[in-house]
Amino acid sequence: MTRIGLGYDIHRLVTGRPLILGGLTIPFERGLLGHSDADVLAHAACDALLGAAGLGDIGEHFPDTDPRYSGADSIDLLKKVYTKIKKEGWELVNLDATIFAQAPKMTPYKADMAGRMAECMAVERSRINIKATTTEGLGAIGRGDGIAAMCVALLQSATTTTDV
Ligand code: MG
């Protein structure tokens, strides 16, 4: 059996914060604001995985009112989410994501983000694909108010059981 999940996240860009995407710190004059490190790519990936497994969303698992997740390293949350999913008998087929950012240019970092995410989930690098686009200056993202990410994940049953 295979199942698909969708994830989306957006955070505001502010001064005085590091920009962390896919677990990678990217040189930029502003960073994303959030209770955790506000890594929208990792958060969208968590929601896609949880969605595919039918396990709710990231807010249920790691509430932003919980002081334990203040400043949390979101790549660790992704690791925790994938561990939960594996316990439920699922494994990742592939994960595909798009980052929406007017700046900075993501091209130099996409491969390293994918590598970091694959490493944290202990899956083959080829199962993760990261894309990026601007919004051609349109809307809040085009003005540089924030960065968003969208992600889909496909899971398959890790076991060979025939009872569905
Ligand atoms: Mg978030």
mmCIF file of C-alpha atoms and ligand atoms in Angstrom:
data_model
loop_
_atom_site.group_PDB
_atom_site.id
_atom_site.type_symbol
_atom_site.label_atom_id
_atom_site.label_comp_id
_atom_site.label_asym_id
_atom_site.label_seq_id
_atom_site.Cartn_x
_atom_site.Cartn_y
_atom_site.Cartn_z
ATOM 1 C CA MET A 1 0.000 0.000 0.000
ATOM 2 C CA THR A 2 1.146 3.553 -0.735
ATOM 3 C CA ARG A 3 -0.188 6.812 0.704
ATOM 4 C CA ILE A 4 0.495 10.434 -0.147
ATOM 5 C CA GLY A 5 0.639 13.495 2.132
ATOM 6 C CA LEU A 6 0.819 17.262 1.634
ATOM 7 C CA GLY A 7 2.542 19.863 3.787
ATOM 8 C CA TYR A 8 2.653 23.660 3.664
ATOM 9 C CA ASP A 9 4.254 26.231 5.927
ATOM 10 C CA ILE A 10 5.088 29.944 5.925
ATOM 11 C CA HIS A 11 6.997 32.118 8.387
ATOM 12 C CA ARG A 12 7.771 35.834 8.543
ATOM 13 C CA LEU A 13 11.277 37.143 7.701
ATOM 14 C CA VAL A 14 12.751 39.394 10.404
ATOM 15 C CA THR A 15 16.132 40.889 11.258
ATOM 16 C CA GLY A 16 18.205 39.345 14.027
ATOM 17 C CA ARG A 17 17.411 35.705 13.241
ATOM 18 C CA PRO A 18 19.420 33.120 11.274
ATOM 19 C CA LEU A 19 17.837 31.773 8.074
ATOM 20 C CA ILE A 20 17.525 27.998 8.443
ATOM 21 C CA LEU A 21 15.999 25.892 5.668
ATOM 22 C CA GLY A 22 16.164 22.121 5.439
ATOM 23 C CA GLY A 23 18.453 22.158 8.462
ATOM 24 C CA LEU A 24 20.957 24.350 6.639
ATOM 25 C CA THR A 25 21.964 27.838 7.806
ATOM 26 C CA ILE A 26 21.867 30.112 4.750
ATOM 27 C CA PRO A 27 23.760 33.410 4.685
ATOM 28 C CA PHE A 28 21.152 36.219 4.556
ATOM 29 C CA GLU A 29 20.504 39.491 6.353
ATOM 30 C CA ARG A 30 17.230 38.240 7.837
ATOM 31 C CA GLY A 31 15.849 34.969 9.188
ATOM 32 C CA LEU A 32 12.495 33.344 9.825
ATOM 33 C CA LEU A 33 10.552 34.169 12.984
ATOM 34 C CA GLY A 34 9.002 31.350 14.995
ATOM 35 C CA HIS A 35 8.806 29.483 18.279
ATOM 36 C CA SER A 36 11.258 26.916 16.893
ATOM 37 C CA ASP A 37 14.018 27.744 14.391
ATOM 38 C CA ALA A 38 11.109 28.384 11.944
ATOM 39 C CA ASP A 39 12.520 26.070 9.263
ATOM 40 C CA VAL A 40 9.537 26.136 6.874
ATOM 41 C CA LEU A 41 11.001 23.391 4.679
ATOM 42 C CA ALA A 42 11.431 20.961 7.579
ATOM 43 C CA HIS A 43 7.954 21.875 8.893
ATOM 44 C CA ALA A 44 6.308 21.296 5.491
ATOM 45 C CA ALA A 45 8.165 17.964 5.218
ATOM 46 C CA CYS A 46 6.930 16.927 8.701
ATOM 47 C CA ASP A 47 3.332 17.737 7.743
ATOM 48 C CA ALA A 48 3.594 15.847 4.438
ATOM 49 C CA LEU A 49 4.926 12.757 6.242
ATOM 50 C CA LEU A 50 2.342 12.979 9.051
ATOM 51 C CA GLY A 51 -0.407 13.527 6.490
ATOM 52 C CA ALA A 52 0.566 10.477 4.471
ATOM 53 C CA ALA A 53 0.628 8.327 7.609
ATOM 54 C CA GLY A 54 -2.698 9.753 8.847
ATOM 55 C CA LEU A 55 -1.040 11.039 12.019
ATOM 56 C CA GLY A 56 -2.370 14.602 12.152
ATOM 57 C CA ASP A 57 -0.071 17.607 11.877
ATOM 58 C CA ILE A 58 3.127 19.026 13.330
ATOM 59 C CA GLY A 59 1.245 21.351 15.709
ATOM 60 C CA GLU A 60 -0.361 18.364 17.438
ATOM 61 C CA HIS A 61 2.963 16.581 17.884
ATOM 62 C CA PHE A 62 5.118 19.602 18.783
ATOM 63 C CA PRO A 63 2.831 22.406 20.101
ATOM 64 C CA ASP A 64 4.277 25.935 19.783
ATOM 65 C CA THR A 65 2.977 26.594 23.302
ATOM 66 C CA ASP A 66 5.324 23.910 24.673
ATOM 67 C CA PRO A 67 8.555 25.440 26.053
ATOM 68 C CA ARG A 68 10.400 22.201 25.142
ATOM 69 C CA TYR A 69 10.178 23.236 21.474
ATOM 70 C CA SER A 70 11.307 26.831 21.985
ATOM 71 C CA GLY A 71 14.228 27.344 19.590
ATOM 72 C CA ALA A 72 13.872 23.703 18.501
ATOM 73 C CA ASP A 73 16.118 22.431 15.751
ATOM 74 C CA SER A 74 13.432 21.493 13.225
ATOM 75 C CA ILE A 75 15.618 18.930 11.476
ATOM 76 C CA ASP A 76 15.431 17.043 14.793
ATOM 77 C CA LEU A 77 11.627 17.318 14.674
ATOM 78 C CA LEU A 78 11.753 15.827 11.159
ATOM 79 C CA LYS A 79 13.858 12.971 12.506
ATOM 80 C CA LYS A 80 11.348 12.406 15.339
ATOM 81 C CA VAL A 81 8.408 12.485 12.893
ATOM 82 C CA TYR A 82 10.027 9.957 10.552
ATOM 83 C CA THR A 83 10.856 7.699 13.514
ATOM 84 C CA LYS A 84 7.160 7.761 14.535
ATOM 85 C CA ILE A 85 6.112 6.939 10.980
ATOM 86 C CA LYS A 86 8.538 4.039 10.702
ATOM 87 C CA LYS A 87 7.120 2.649 13.980
ATOM 88 C CA GLU A 88 3.686 2.668 12.289
ATOM 89 C CA GLY A 89 5.114 0.450 9.551
ATOM 90 C CA TRP A 90 5.771 3.050 6.837
ATOM 91 C CA GLU A 91 8.829 3.943 4.816
ATOM 92 C CA LEU A 92 9.475 6.895 2.540
ATOM 93 C CA VAL A 93 9.240 6.338 -1.215
ATOM 94 C CA ASN A 94 10.024 9.968 -2.066
ATOM 95 C CA LEU A 95 9.620 13.491 -0.814
ATOM 96 C CA ASP A 96 9.390 16.479 -3.152
ATOM 97 C CA ALA A 97 9.358 20.073 -1.943
ATOM 98 C CA THR A 98 9.264 23.626 -3.304
ATOM 99 C CA ILE A 99 10.563 26.671 -1.418
ATOM 100 C CA PHE A 100 8.879 29.998 -2.246
ATOM 101 C CA ALA A 101 11.311 32.863 -1.604
ATOM 102 C CA GLN A 102 12.011 36.119 -3.389
ATOM 103 C CA ALA A 103 15.532 36.142 -1.887
ATOM 104 C CA PRO A 104 18.096 34.784 -1.304
ATOM 105 C CA LYS A 105 18.738 32.569 -4.330
ATOM 106 C CA MET A 106 18.306 28.950 -3.187
ATOM 107 C CA THR A 107 20.126 27.255 -6.083
ATOM 108 C CA PRO A 108 23.494 26.930 -4.277
ATOM 109 C CA TYR A 109 21.839 25.284 -1.242
ATOM 110 C CA LYS A 110 19.169 22.927 -2.592
ATOM 111 C CA ALA A 111 21.407 19.871 -2.876
ATOM 112 C CA ASP A 112 22.811 20.338 0.633
ATOM 113 C CA MET A 113 19.293 20.786 2.083
ATOM 114 C CA ALA A 114 18.201 17.536 0.440
ATOM 115 C CA GLY A 115 21.323 15.819 1.736
ATOM 116 C CA ARG A 116 20.716 17.065 5.269
ATOM 117 C CA MET A 117 17.087 15.911 5.218
ATOM 118 C CA ALA A 118 17.995 12.499 3.773
ATOM 119 C CA GLU A 119 20.708 12.100 6.402
ATOM 120 C CA CYS A 120 18.387 12.971 9.294
ATOM 121 C CA MET A 121 15.784 10.449 8.109
ATOM 122 C CA ALA A 122 18.476 7.889 7.173
ATOM 123 C CA VAL A 123 17.055 7.477 3.665
ATOM 124 C CA GLU A 124 18.835 7.475 0.312
ATOM 125 C CA ARG A 125 19.627 10.957 -0.973
ATOM 126 C CA SER A 126 17.828 10.190 -4.255
ATOM 127 C CA ARG A 127 14.477 9.996 -2.393
ATOM 128 C CA ILE A 128 14.520 13.731 -1.582
ATOM 129 C CA ASN A 129 14.077 16.507 -4.149
ATOM 130 C CA ILE A 130 14.159 20.209 -3.293
ATOM 131 C CA LYS A 131 13.027 22.895 -5.704
ATOM 132 C CA ALA A 132 12.783 26.663 -5.288
ATOM 133 C CA THR A 133 10.970 29.520 -6.971
ATOM 134 C CA THR A 134 10.395 33.226 -6.484
ATOM 135 C CA THR A 135 6.866 34.586 -6.785
ATOM 136 C CA GLU A 136 8.015 37.107 -9.438
ATOM 137 C CA GLY A 137 7.660 39.896 -6.865
ATOM 138 C CA LEU A 138 3.978 39.150 -6.273
ATOM 139 C CA GLY A 139 2.284 39.163 -2.875
ATOM 140 C CA ALA A 140 3.755 38.892 0.617
ATOM 141 C CA ILE A 141 6.528 36.499 -0.426
ATOM 142 C CA GLY A 142 7.387 38.676 -3.417
ATOM 143 C CA ARG A 143 7.773 41.674 -1.065
ATOM 144 C CA GLY A 144 10.144 39.619 1.066
ATOM 145 C CA ASP A 145 7.812 39.516 4.070
ATOM 146 C CA GLY A 146 8.293 35.772 4.472
ATOM 147 C CA ILE A 147 9.337 32.427 3.021
ATOM 148 C CA ALA A 148 7.023 29.464 2.415
ATOM 149 C CA ALA A 149 7.474 25.808 1.533
ATOM 150 C CA MET A 150 5.219 23.135 0.118
ATOM 151 C CA CYS A 151 5.963 19.433 0.214
ATOM 152 C CA VAL A 152 4.490 16.102 -0.848
ATOM 153 C CA ALA A 153 5.605 12.750 0.532
ATOM 154 C CA LEU A 154 4.794 9.246 -0.639
ATOM 155 C CA LEU A 155 4.967 6.402 1.885
ATOM 156 C CA GLN A 156 4.751 2.672 1.358
ATOM 157 C CA SER A 157 4.096 -0.133 3.816
ATOM 158 C CA ALA A 158 7.434 -1.360 5.047
ATOM 159 C CA THR A 159 6.002 -4.810 5.727
ATOM 160 C CA THR A 160 4.890 -7.338 3.114
ATOM 161 C CA THR A 161 1.626 -8.104 4.911
ATOM 162 C CA THR A 162 -1.373 -8.691 2.649
ATOM 163 C CA ASP A 163 -4.032 -7.665 5.202
ATOM 164 C CA VAL A 164 -5.009 -4.093 4.354
HETATM 165 MG MG MG B 1 6.162 26.310 10.970
#
